[in-house]
Amino acid sequence: MGLSVKLFRQVDGFTLDVEWQINNELAVLFGYSGAGKTMTLQMIAGLMKPNKGHVRLYDTSFFDSSSSIDLPPQERSFGYVFQDLALFPHMTVLNNILYGAHALGKSEKRERAMGMIEAFHLEGVENKYPSEISGGQRQRVAFARALMRRPDVLLLDEPFSALDNPLRIEMRRFLRDIKNRFDMPIVLVTHDIAEAYAVADTMIVYSNGKVIQTGTPKDVLDNPLNTEVEILIRGIML
């Protein structure tokens, strides 16, 4: 199994208690806001610590409470795209992308960044600032930065939520292109059923800090396991 996640944490009256595994696929964590999806990503990335559980990728443990393993974020091979993209407004497009691999040597960093600029069709805007480029271009800069250090898994926290619908549809195609080009597991958080259905190989349905169904989008939509899943899907579709 590729990425194996088992997480338990209690915080501010909320309990997250989830367990799931994915292979080299695009998995969507789907559910209402506040269900624990973003918290899961933060724990995988090492930005928040579970009370117990594990985060493993193949034979490597990044967190394991039973073995007292807890690697810091910079030692975890995960790329992360935040909901607000978290681009540095005072840095150019090129410098934002370069920041994604600050541990590399100068020449290697620049060579890799130029490759990312070409791969993400950002030629001509390298020296512009985030405020000077389009929403779609800012999305591509955030993805390029997250992929600069060639992570083994890409974590995406609702990166398209602020976009209008035509651009969201374009970004869904872009996401499938990324999956094909970089060939790595991707975990996407969303509460948009159309987005989940369009991009997911596997849907992991969250509700109140628990996983209540896992399957292909078609399986989940056609065969909800219980009334809770059915209400969740219908409620979000309305």
PDB file of C-alpha atoms in Angstrom, residues 8-236:
ATOM      1  CA  PHE A   8      -6.605  10.242  16.193  1.00  0.00           C
ATOM      2  CA  ARG A   9      -6.761  13.690  17.741  1.00  0.00           C
ATOM      3  CA  GLN A  10      -9.070  15.475  20.136  1.00  0.00           C
ATOM      4  CA  VAL A  11      -9.071  19.267  19.999  1.00  0.00           C
ATOM      5  CA  ASP A  12     -11.590  21.888  21.165  1.00  0.00           C
ATOM      6  CA  GLY A  13     -14.412  19.364  21.559  1.00  0.00           C
ATOM      7  CA  PHE A  14     -13.814  17.817  18.121  1.00  0.00           C
ATOM      8  CA  THR A  15     -12.509  14.279  17.666  1.00  0.00           C
ATOM      9  CA  LEU A  16     -10.775  13.139  14.480  1.00  0.00           C
ATOM     10  CA  ASP A  17     -10.540   9.364  14.223  1.00  0.00           C
ATOM     11  CA  VAL A  18      -9.797   8.190  10.680  1.00  0.00           C
ATOM     12  CA  GLU A  19      -7.962   5.416   8.884  1.00  0.00           C
ATOM     13  CA  TRP A  20      -7.466   4.953   5.149  1.00  0.00           C
ATOM     14  CA  GLN A  21      -4.914   3.838   2.551  1.00  0.00           C
ATOM     15  CA  ILE A  22      -4.352   4.767  -1.083  1.00  0.00           C
ATOM     16  CA  ASN A  23      -2.040   3.598  -3.842  1.00  0.00           C
ATOM     17  CA  ASN A  24      -0.711   5.717  -6.706  1.00  0.00           C
ATOM     18  CA  GLU A  25      -4.032   7.442  -7.341  1.00  0.00           C
ATOM     19  CA  LEU A  26      -5.888  10.703  -6.980  1.00  0.00           C
ATOM     20  CA  ALA A  27      -7.922  10.463  -3.791  1.00  0.00           C
ATOM     21  CA  VAL A  28     -10.486  13.042  -2.721  1.00  0.00           C
ATOM     22  CA  LEU A  29     -11.337  13.721   0.929  1.00  0.00           C
ATOM     23  CA  PHE A  30     -14.958  14.766   0.544  1.00  0.00           C
ATOM     24  CA  GLY A  31     -17.451  16.197   3.009  1.00  0.00           C
ATOM     25  CA  TYR A  32     -18.848  19.294   4.654  1.00  0.00           C
ATOM     26  CA  SER A  33     -16.547  22.000   5.999  1.00  0.00           C
ATOM     27  CA  GLY A  34     -15.478  21.118   9.533  1.00  0.00           C
ATOM     28  CA  ALA A  35     -15.515  17.353   8.949  1.00  0.00           C
ATOM     29  CA  GLY A  36     -11.755  17.000   9.578  1.00  0.00           C
ATOM     30  CA  LYS A  37     -10.437  16.940   6.015  1.00  0.00           C
ATOM     31  CA  THR A  38      -7.970  19.829   6.324  1.00  0.00           C
ATOM     32  CA  MET A  39      -6.884  18.630   9.755  1.00  0.00           C
ATOM     33  CA  THR A  40      -6.011  15.295   8.151  1.00  0.00           C
ATOM     34  CA  LEU A  41      -3.819  16.993   5.532  1.00  0.00           C
ATOM     35  CA  GLN A  42      -2.076  19.062   8.188  1.00  0.00           C
ATOM     36  CA  MET A  43      -1.272  15.944  10.207  1.00  0.00           C
ATOM     37  CA  ILE A  44       0.034  14.111   7.151  1.00  0.00           C
ATOM     38  CA  ALA A  45       2.276  17.090   6.361  1.00  0.00           C
ATOM     39  CA  GLY A  46       3.481  17.426   9.963  1.00  0.00           C
ATOM     40  CA  LEU A  47       1.862  20.823  10.534  1.00  0.00           C
ATOM     41  CA  MET A  48      -0.279  19.378  13.339  1.00  0.00           C
ATOM     42  CA  LYS A  49       0.482  16.442  15.614  1.00  0.00           C
ATOM     43  CA  PRO A  50      -2.006  13.617  16.190  1.00  0.00           C
ATOM     44  CA  ASN A  51      -2.501  12.218  19.676  1.00  0.00           C
ATOM     45  CA  LYS A  52      -1.792   8.795  18.213  1.00  0.00           C
ATOM     46  CA  GLY A  53      -1.657   6.908  14.939  1.00  0.00           C
ATOM     47  CA  HIS A  54       0.697   6.756  11.962  1.00  0.00           C
ATOM     48  CA  VAL A  55       1.542   8.291   8.582  1.00  0.00           C
ATOM     49  CA  ARG A  56       3.446   5.895   6.325  1.00  0.00           C
ATOM     50  CA  LEU A  57       4.482   5.968   2.707  1.00  0.00           C
ATOM     51  CA  TYR A  58       5.488   2.512   1.527  1.00  0.00           C
ATOM     52  CA  ASP A  59       8.194   1.459   4.007  1.00  0.00           C
ATOM     53  CA  THR A  60       8.866   4.925   5.440  1.00  0.00           C
ATOM     54  CA  SER A  61       7.182   6.176   8.623  1.00  0.00           C
ATOM     55  CA  PHE A  62       6.822   9.945   8.993  1.00  0.00           C
ATOM     56  CA  PHE A  63       4.752   9.689  12.141  1.00  0.00           C
ATOM     57  CA  ASP A  64       4.190   6.686  14.392  1.00  0.00           C
ATOM     58  CA  SER A  65       3.091   7.220  17.981  1.00  0.00           C
ATOM     59  CA  SER A  66       3.936   3.633  18.915  1.00  0.00           C
ATOM     60  CA  SER A  67       7.589   4.161  17.869  1.00  0.00           C
ATOM     61  CA  SER A  68       7.908   7.847  18.893  1.00  0.00           C
ATOM     62  CA  ILE A  69       8.553   8.841  15.254  1.00  0.00           C
ATOM     63  CA  ASP A  70       7.549  12.414  14.347  1.00  0.00           C
ATOM     64  CA  LEU A  71       9.526  13.914  11.471  1.00  0.00           C
ATOM     65  CA  PRO A  72       9.288  17.701  11.008  1.00  0.00           C
ATOM     66  CA  PRO A  73       7.513  18.985   7.879  1.00  0.00           C
ATOM     67  CA  GLN A  74      10.750  19.725   6.003  1.00  0.00           C
ATOM     68  CA  GLU A  75      11.771  16.069   6.353  1.00  0.00           C
ATOM     69  CA  ARG A  76       8.496  14.736   4.980  1.00  0.00           C
ATOM     70  CA  SER A  77       8.376  14.150   1.233  1.00  0.00           C
ATOM     71  CA  PHE A  78       5.024  15.867   0.718  1.00  0.00           C
ATOM     72  CA  GLY A  79       4.148  18.846  -1.448  1.00  0.00           C
ATOM     73  CA  TYR A  80       1.353  21.045  -0.060  1.00  0.00           C
ATOM     74  CA  VAL A  81      -0.901  23.564  -1.809  1.00  0.00           C
ATOM     75  CA  PHE A  82      -2.897  25.646   0.672  1.00  0.00           C
ATOM     76  CA  GLN A  83      -6.447  26.868   0.134  1.00  0.00           C
ATOM     77  CA  ASP A  84      -5.267  30.494  -0.113  1.00  0.00           C
ATOM     78  CA  LEU A  85      -2.187  29.331  -2.113  1.00  0.00           C
ATOM     79  CA  ALA A  86       0.094  31.167   0.381  1.00  0.00           C
ATOM     80  CA  LEU A  87       2.183  32.822  -2.344  1.00  0.00           C
ATOM     81  CA  PHE A  88       4.557  35.508  -1.110  1.00  0.00           C
ATOM     82  CA  PRO A  89       3.214  38.833  -2.442  1.00  0.00           C
ATOM     83  CA  HIS A  90       6.634  40.527  -2.283  1.00  0.00           C
ATOM     84  CA  MET A  91       8.291  37.792  -4.378  1.00  0.00           C
ATOM     85  CA  THR A  92       8.178  37.366  -8.137  1.00  0.00           C
ATOM     86  CA  VAL A  93       6.725  34.251  -9.732  1.00  0.00           C
ATOM     87  CA  LEU A  94      10.238  32.870 -10.196  1.00  0.00           C
ATOM     88  CA  ASN A  95      11.253  33.522  -6.594  1.00  0.00           C
ATOM     89  CA  ASN A  96       8.032  31.988  -5.275  1.00  0.00           C
ATOM     90  CA  ILE A  97       8.794  28.837  -7.234  1.00  0.00           C
ATOM     91  CA  LEU A  98      12.452  28.837  -6.178  1.00  0.00           C
ATOM     92  CA  TYR A  99      11.364  28.994  -2.546  1.00  0.00           C
ATOM     93  CA  GLY A 100       9.859  25.531  -2.912  1.00  0.00           C
ATOM     94  CA  ALA A 101      13.315  23.960  -3.048  1.00  0.00           C
ATOM     95  CA  HIS A 102      15.423  26.235  -0.858  1.00  0.00           C
ATOM     96  CA  ALA A 103      17.533  23.262   0.293  1.00  0.00           C
ATOM     97  CA  LEU A 104      18.949  22.673  -3.206  1.00  0.00           C
ATOM     98  CA  GLY A 105      22.084  24.260  -4.635  1.00  0.00           C
ATOM     99  CA  LYS A 106      21.658  27.544  -6.488  1.00  0.00           C
ATOM    100  CA  SER A 107      22.263  26.255 -10.021  1.00  0.00           C
ATOM    101  CA  GLU A 108      20.133  23.129  -9.541  1.00  0.00           C
ATOM    102  CA  LYS A 109      17.325  25.213  -8.056  1.00  0.00           C
ATOM    103  CA  ARG A 110      17.267  27.613 -10.974  1.00  0.00           C
ATOM    104  CA  GLU A 111      17.436  24.834 -13.572  1.00  0.00           C
ATOM    105  CA  ARG A 112      14.558  23.011 -11.907  1.00  0.00           C
ATOM    106  CA  ALA A 113      12.520  26.221 -11.549  1.00  0.00           C
ATOM    107  CA  MET A 114      12.897  27.018 -15.238  1.00  0.00           C
ATOM    108  CA  GLY A 115      11.705  23.503 -16.019  1.00  0.00           C
ATOM    109  CA  MET A 116       8.654  24.101 -13.835  1.00  0.00           C
ATOM    110  CA  ILE A 117       7.945  27.428 -15.536  1.00  0.00           C
ATOM    111  CA  GLU A 118       7.928  25.657 -18.883  1.00  0.00           C
ATOM    112  CA  ALA A 119       5.884  22.694 -17.612  1.00  0.00           C
ATOM    113  CA  PHE A 120       3.232  24.973 -16.095  1.00  0.00           C
ATOM    114  CA  HIS A 121       3.117  27.423 -19.030  1.00  0.00           C
ATOM    115  CA  LEU A 122       4.323  30.399 -17.006  1.00  0.00           C
ATOM    116  CA  GLU A 123       6.765  31.731 -19.590  1.00  0.00           C
ATOM    117  CA  GLY A 124       6.618  35.510 -19.732  1.00  0.00           C
ATOM    118  CA  VAL A 125       5.383  36.064 -16.181  1.00  0.00           C
ATOM    119  CA  GLU A 126       8.514  34.940 -14.291  1.00  0.00           C
ATOM    120  CA  ASN A 127       9.311  38.464 -13.131  1.00  0.00           C
ATOM    121  CA  LYS A 128       5.764  39.503 -12.248  1.00  0.00           C
ATOM    122  CA  TYR A 129       4.303  39.484  -8.754  1.00  0.00           C
ATOM    123  CA  PRO A 130       1.285  37.390  -7.726  1.00  0.00           C
ATOM    124  CA  SER A 131      -0.982  40.462  -7.790  1.00  0.00           C
ATOM    125  CA  GLU A 132      -0.031  41.040 -11.438  1.00  0.00           C
ATOM    126  CA  ILE A 133      -1.065  37.628 -12.810  1.00  0.00           C
ATOM    127  CA  SER A 134      -4.375  35.842 -13.288  1.00  0.00           C
ATOM    128  CA  GLY A 135      -6.035  33.482 -10.832  1.00  0.00           C
ATOM    129  CA  GLY A 136      -5.235  30.493 -13.005  1.00  0.00           C
ATOM    130  CA  GLN A 137      -1.601  31.538 -13.231  1.00  0.00           C
ATOM    131  CA  ARG A 138      -1.407  31.910  -9.443  1.00  0.00           C
ATOM    132  CA  GLN A 139      -2.757  28.365  -9.133  1.00  0.00           C
ATOM    133  CA  ARG A 140      -0.037  27.077 -11.442  1.00  0.00           C
ATOM    134  CA  VAL A 141       2.664  28.954  -9.507  1.00  0.00           C
ATOM    135  CA  ALA A 142       1.481  27.342  -6.253  1.00  0.00           C
ATOM    136  CA  PHE A 143       1.565  23.881  -7.845  1.00  0.00           C
ATOM    137  CA  ALA A 144       5.003  24.489  -9.352  1.00  0.00           C
ATOM    138  CA  ARG A 145       6.361  25.581  -5.961  1.00  0.00           C
ATOM    139  CA  ALA A 146       4.849  22.523  -4.230  1.00  0.00           C
ATOM    140  CA  LEU A 147       6.441  20.195  -6.788  1.00  0.00           C
ATOM    141  CA  MET A 148       9.881  21.840  -6.855  1.00  0.00           C
ATOM    142  CA  ARG A 149      11.489  19.399  -4.436  1.00  0.00           C
ATOM    143  CA  ARG A 150       9.935  16.434  -6.259  1.00  0.00           C
ATOM    144  CA  PRO A 151       7.750  15.187  -3.424  1.00  0.00           C
ATOM    145  CA  ASP A 152       6.429  11.651  -3.250  1.00  0.00           C
ATOM    146  CA  VAL A 153       2.846  12.796  -2.508  1.00  0.00           C
ATOM    147  CA  LEU A 154       0.962  16.004  -3.330  1.00  0.00           C
ATOM    148  CA  LEU A 155      -1.527  17.355  -0.740  1.00  0.00           C
ATOM    149  CA  LEU A 156      -4.128  19.882  -1.923  1.00  0.00           C
ATOM    150  CA  ASP A 157      -6.395  21.791   0.455  1.00  0.00           C
ATOM    151  CA  GLU A 158      -9.289  23.095  -1.677  1.00  0.00           C
ATOM    152  CA  PRO A 159      -6.942  25.021  -3.993  1.00  0.00           C
ATOM    153  CA  PHE A 160      -9.716  25.862  -6.495  1.00  0.00           C
ATOM    154  CA  SER A 161     -12.390  27.065  -4.068  1.00  0.00           C
ATOM    155  CA  ALA A 162     -11.907  30.784  -4.800  1.00  0.00           C
ATOM    156  CA  LEU A 163     -12.109  30.406  -8.590  1.00  0.00           C
ATOM    157  CA  ASP A 164     -15.165  31.006 -10.758  1.00  0.00           C
ATOM    158  CA  ASN A 165     -16.736  27.965 -12.373  1.00  0.00           C
ATOM    159  CA  PRO A 166     -15.157  28.071 -15.869  1.00  0.00           C
ATOM    160  CA  LEU A 167     -11.680  28.363 -14.344  1.00  0.00           C
ATOM    161  CA  ARG A 168     -12.435  25.591 -11.835  1.00  0.00           C
ATOM    162  CA  ILE A 169     -13.330  23.285 -14.712  1.00  0.00           C
ATOM    163  CA  GLU A 170     -10.060  24.193 -16.448  1.00  0.00           C
ATOM    164  CA  MET A 171      -8.132  23.519 -13.223  1.00  0.00           C
ATOM    165  CA  ARG A 172      -9.718  20.061 -12.897  1.00  0.00           C
ATOM    166  CA  ARG A 173      -8.260  19.144 -16.290  1.00  0.00           C
ATOM    167  CA  PHE A 174      -4.976  20.676 -15.172  1.00  0.00           C
ATOM    168  CA  LEU A 175      -5.005  18.486 -12.052  1.00  0.00           C
ATOM    169  CA  ARG A 176      -5.453  15.312 -14.092  1.00  0.00           C
ATOM    170  CA  ASP A 177      -2.554  16.456 -16.294  1.00  0.00           C
ATOM    171  CA  ILE A 178      -0.394  16.873 -13.154  1.00  0.00           C
ATOM    172  CA  LYS A 179      -1.296  13.351 -12.036  1.00  0.00           C
ATOM    173  CA  ASN A 180      -0.289  11.939 -15.421  1.00  0.00           C
ATOM    174  CA  ARG A 181       2.899  13.995 -15.709  1.00  0.00           C
ATOM    175  CA  PHE A 182       4.298  13.538 -12.189  1.00  0.00           C
ATOM    176  CA  ASP A 183       2.876  10.066 -11.477  1.00  0.00           C
ATOM    177  CA  MET A 184       2.432  10.329  -7.709  1.00  0.00           C
ATOM    178  CA  PRO A 185      -0.385   9.889  -5.205  1.00  0.00           C
ATOM    179  CA  ILE A 186      -2.468  13.058  -4.834  1.00  0.00           C
ATOM    180  CA  VAL A 187      -4.842  13.833  -1.957  1.00  0.00           C
ATOM    181  CA  LEU A 188      -7.364  16.601  -2.678  1.00  0.00           C
ATOM    182  CA  VAL A 189      -9.700  18.107  -0.077  1.00  0.00           C
ATOM    183  CA  THR A 190     -13.010  19.379  -1.455  1.00  0.00           C
ATOM    184  CA  HIS A 191     -16.673  19.768  -0.556  1.00  0.00           C
ATOM    185  CA  ASP A 192     -17.623  20.206  -4.242  1.00  0.00           C
ATOM    186  CA  ILE A 193     -19.335  17.025  -5.466  1.00  0.00           C
ATOM    187  CA  ALA A 194     -18.820  17.917  -9.145  1.00  0.00           C
ATOM    188  CA  GLU A 195     -15.111  18.410  -8.538  1.00  0.00           C
ATOM    189  CA  ALA A 196     -14.843  15.133  -6.638  1.00  0.00           C
ATOM    190  CA  TYR A 197     -16.694  13.244  -9.359  1.00  0.00           C
ATOM    191  CA  ALA A 198     -14.601  14.825 -12.129  1.00  0.00           C
ATOM    192  CA  VAL A 199     -11.124  14.133 -10.760  1.00  0.00           C
ATOM    193  CA  ALA A 200     -11.167  11.358  -8.145  1.00  0.00           C
ATOM    194  CA  ASP A 201     -10.024   7.802  -8.591  1.00  0.00           C
ATOM    195  CA  THR A 202     -11.163   7.215  -4.996  1.00  0.00           C
ATOM    196  CA  MET A 203     -13.527   9.209  -2.782  1.00  0.00           C
ATOM    197  CA  ILE A 204     -13.021   9.092   0.982  1.00  0.00           C
ATOM    198  CA  VAL A 205     -16.178  10.518   2.528  1.00  0.00           C
ATOM    199  CA  TYR A 206     -15.782  12.338   5.846  1.00  0.00           C
ATOM    200  CA  SER A 207     -18.428  13.254   8.386  1.00  0.00           C
ATOM    201  CA  ASN A 208     -17.854  14.584  11.909  1.00  0.00           C
ATOM    202  CA  GLY A 209     -14.238  13.430  12.074  1.00  0.00           C
ATOM    203  CA  LYS A 210     -14.820   9.934  10.716  1.00  0.00           C
ATOM    204  CA  VAL A 211     -14.634   8.149   7.366  1.00  0.00           C
ATOM    205  CA  ILE A 212     -18.129   6.932   6.515  1.00  0.00           C
ATOM    206  CA  GLN A 213     -17.568   5.524   3.011  1.00  0.00           C
ATOM    207  CA  THR A 214     -14.733   4.887   0.574  1.00  0.00           C
ATOM    208  CA  GLY A 215     -15.035   3.952  -3.090  1.00  0.00           C
ATOM    209  CA  THR A 216     -14.980   5.227  -6.654  1.00  0.00           C
ATOM    210  CA  PRO A 217     -17.080   8.344  -7.237  1.00  0.00           C
ATOM    211  CA  LYS A 218     -19.616   6.269  -9.155  1.00  0.00           C
ATOM    212  CA  ASP A 219     -19.865   3.721  -6.336  1.00  0.00           C
ATOM    213  CA  VAL A 220     -20.395   6.415  -3.731  1.00  0.00           C
ATOM    214  CA  LEU A 221     -22.982   8.317  -5.780  1.00  0.00           C
ATOM    215  CA  ASP A 222     -24.865   5.240  -6.990  1.00  0.00           C
ATOM    216  CA  ASN A 223     -24.617   3.177  -3.820  1.00  0.00           C
ATOM    217  CA  PRO A 224     -24.409   5.325  -0.680  1.00  0.00           C
ATOM    218  CA  LEU A 225     -23.738   3.001   2.249  1.00  0.00           C
ATOM    219  CA  ASN A 226     -26.224   4.667   4.538  1.00  0.00           C
ATOM    220  CA  THR A 227     -28.621   7.568   4.933  1.00  0.00           C
ATOM    221  CA  GLU A 228     -25.851   9.833   6.229  1.00  0.00           C
ATOM    222  CA  VAL A 229     -23.857   9.501   2.991  1.00  0.00           C
ATOM    223  CA  GLU A 230     -26.988   9.964   0.905  1.00  0.00           C
ATOM    224  CA  ILE A 231     -27.987  13.122   2.783  1.00  0.00           C
ATOM    225  CA  LEU A 232     -24.411  14.449   2.586  1.00  0.00           C
ATOM    226  CA  ILE A 233     -24.215  13.988  -1.184  1.00  0.00           C
ATOM    227  CA  ARG A 234     -27.701  15.313  -1.873  1.00  0.00           C
ATOM    228  CA  GLY A 235     -27.207  18.232   0.500  1.00  0.00           C
ATOM    229  CA  ILE A 236     -24.000  19.314  -1.216  1.00  0.00           C
TER     230      ILE A 236
END
